[in-house]
Tab-separated table of C-alpha atoms in Angstrom:
chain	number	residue	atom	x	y	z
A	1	UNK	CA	162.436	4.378	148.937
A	2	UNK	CA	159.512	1.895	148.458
A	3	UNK	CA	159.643	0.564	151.668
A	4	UNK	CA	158.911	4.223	153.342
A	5	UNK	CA	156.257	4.743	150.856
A	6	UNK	CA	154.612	1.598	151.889
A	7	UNK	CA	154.965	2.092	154.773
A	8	UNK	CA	153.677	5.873	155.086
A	9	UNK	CA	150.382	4.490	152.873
A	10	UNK	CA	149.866	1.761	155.508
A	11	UNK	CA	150.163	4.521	158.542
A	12	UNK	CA	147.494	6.612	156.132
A	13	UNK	CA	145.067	4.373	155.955
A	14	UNK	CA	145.214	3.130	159.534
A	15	UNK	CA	144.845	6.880	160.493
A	16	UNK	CA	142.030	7.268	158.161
A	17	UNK	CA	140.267	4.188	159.449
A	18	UNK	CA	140.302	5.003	162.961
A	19	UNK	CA	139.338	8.534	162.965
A	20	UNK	CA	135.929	7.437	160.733
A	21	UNK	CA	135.248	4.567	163.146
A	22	UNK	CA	135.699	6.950	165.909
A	23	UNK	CA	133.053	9.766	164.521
A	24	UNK	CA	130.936	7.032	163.318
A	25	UNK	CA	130.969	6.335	167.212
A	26	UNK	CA	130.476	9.321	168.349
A	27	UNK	CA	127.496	10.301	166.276
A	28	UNK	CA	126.102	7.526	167.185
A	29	UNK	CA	126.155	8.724	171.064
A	30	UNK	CA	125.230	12.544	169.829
A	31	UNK	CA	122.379	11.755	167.673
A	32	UNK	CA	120.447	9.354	170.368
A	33	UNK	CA	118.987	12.447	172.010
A	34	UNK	CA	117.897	9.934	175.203
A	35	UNK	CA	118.562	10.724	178.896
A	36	UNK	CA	120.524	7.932	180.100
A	37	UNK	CA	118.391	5.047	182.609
A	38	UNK	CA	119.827	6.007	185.588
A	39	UNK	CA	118.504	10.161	185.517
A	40	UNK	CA	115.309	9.034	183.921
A	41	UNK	CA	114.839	6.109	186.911
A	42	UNK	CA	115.752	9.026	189.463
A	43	UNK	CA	113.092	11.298	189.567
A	44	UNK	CA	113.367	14.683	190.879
A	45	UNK	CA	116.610	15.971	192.512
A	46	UNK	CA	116.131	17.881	196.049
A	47	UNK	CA	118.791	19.827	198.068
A	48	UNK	CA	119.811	18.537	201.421
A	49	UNK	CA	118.735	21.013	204.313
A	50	UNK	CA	121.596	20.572	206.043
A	51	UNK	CA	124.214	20.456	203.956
A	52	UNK	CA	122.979	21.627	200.301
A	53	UNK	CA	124.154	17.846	198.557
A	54	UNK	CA	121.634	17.004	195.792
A	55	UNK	CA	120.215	13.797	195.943
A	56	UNK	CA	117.424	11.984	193.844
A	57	UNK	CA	114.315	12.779	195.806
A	58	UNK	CA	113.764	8.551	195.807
A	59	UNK	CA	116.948	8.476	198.102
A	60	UNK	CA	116.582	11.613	200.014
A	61	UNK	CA	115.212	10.925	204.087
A	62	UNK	CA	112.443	12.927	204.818
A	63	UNK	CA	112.183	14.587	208.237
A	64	UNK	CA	108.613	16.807	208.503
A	65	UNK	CA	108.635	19.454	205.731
A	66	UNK	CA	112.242	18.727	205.197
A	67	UNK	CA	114.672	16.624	202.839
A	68	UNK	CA	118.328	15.698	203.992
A	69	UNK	CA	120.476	13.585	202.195
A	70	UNK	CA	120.755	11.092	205.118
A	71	UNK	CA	119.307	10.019	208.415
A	72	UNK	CA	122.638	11.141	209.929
A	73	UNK	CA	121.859	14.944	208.743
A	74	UNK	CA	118.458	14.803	209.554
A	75	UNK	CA	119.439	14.079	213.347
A	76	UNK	CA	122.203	16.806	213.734
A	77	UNK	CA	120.044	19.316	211.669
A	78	UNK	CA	117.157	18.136	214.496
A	79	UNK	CA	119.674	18.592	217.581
A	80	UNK	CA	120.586	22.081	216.243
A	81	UNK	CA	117.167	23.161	215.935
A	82	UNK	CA	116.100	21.726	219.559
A	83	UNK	CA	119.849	22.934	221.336
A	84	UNK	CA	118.792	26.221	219.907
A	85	UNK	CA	114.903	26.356	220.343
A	86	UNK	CA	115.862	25.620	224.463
A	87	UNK	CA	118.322	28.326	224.424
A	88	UNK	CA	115.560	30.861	223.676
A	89	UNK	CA	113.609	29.537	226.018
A	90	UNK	CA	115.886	30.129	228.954
């Protein structure tokens, strides 16, 4: 009967010691009010024109007036616009 007691005591206080080191860690992470590096390094976030993906505007490919998430969407977006600026023309 002493043993069990011991041994529930033992499981008590390991219980009790991890759930305070786990607030203590998580207060820690709460009360630091910071944005992380890697938003604060980004900038502002644009929307791809082609395919609505936000990217950080430092990443984004310019093309004219107009921000695409790649070079890739900023071609197709451009062959769209030109396939269908000829068919009007015809």
């Amino acid at each position: 009967m002493r043993l069990l007691l011991l041994i529930v005591a033992i499981v008590a206080v390991f219980l009790a010691v991890r759930t305070l080191v786990r607030s203590s860690s998580n207060r820690k992470q709460v009360s630091r009010g910071e944005r992380p590096e890697r938003l604060k390094e980004g900038g502002a976030v644009i929307r791809c024109a082609f395919c609505g993906v936000h990217v950080p505007e430092a990443e984004a490919y310019r093309d004219g007036d107009r921000l695409y998430c790649s070079r890739q969407h900023a071609e197709v977006d451009r062959s769209r616009s030109d396939a269908g600026t000829h068919s009007e023309d015809d």
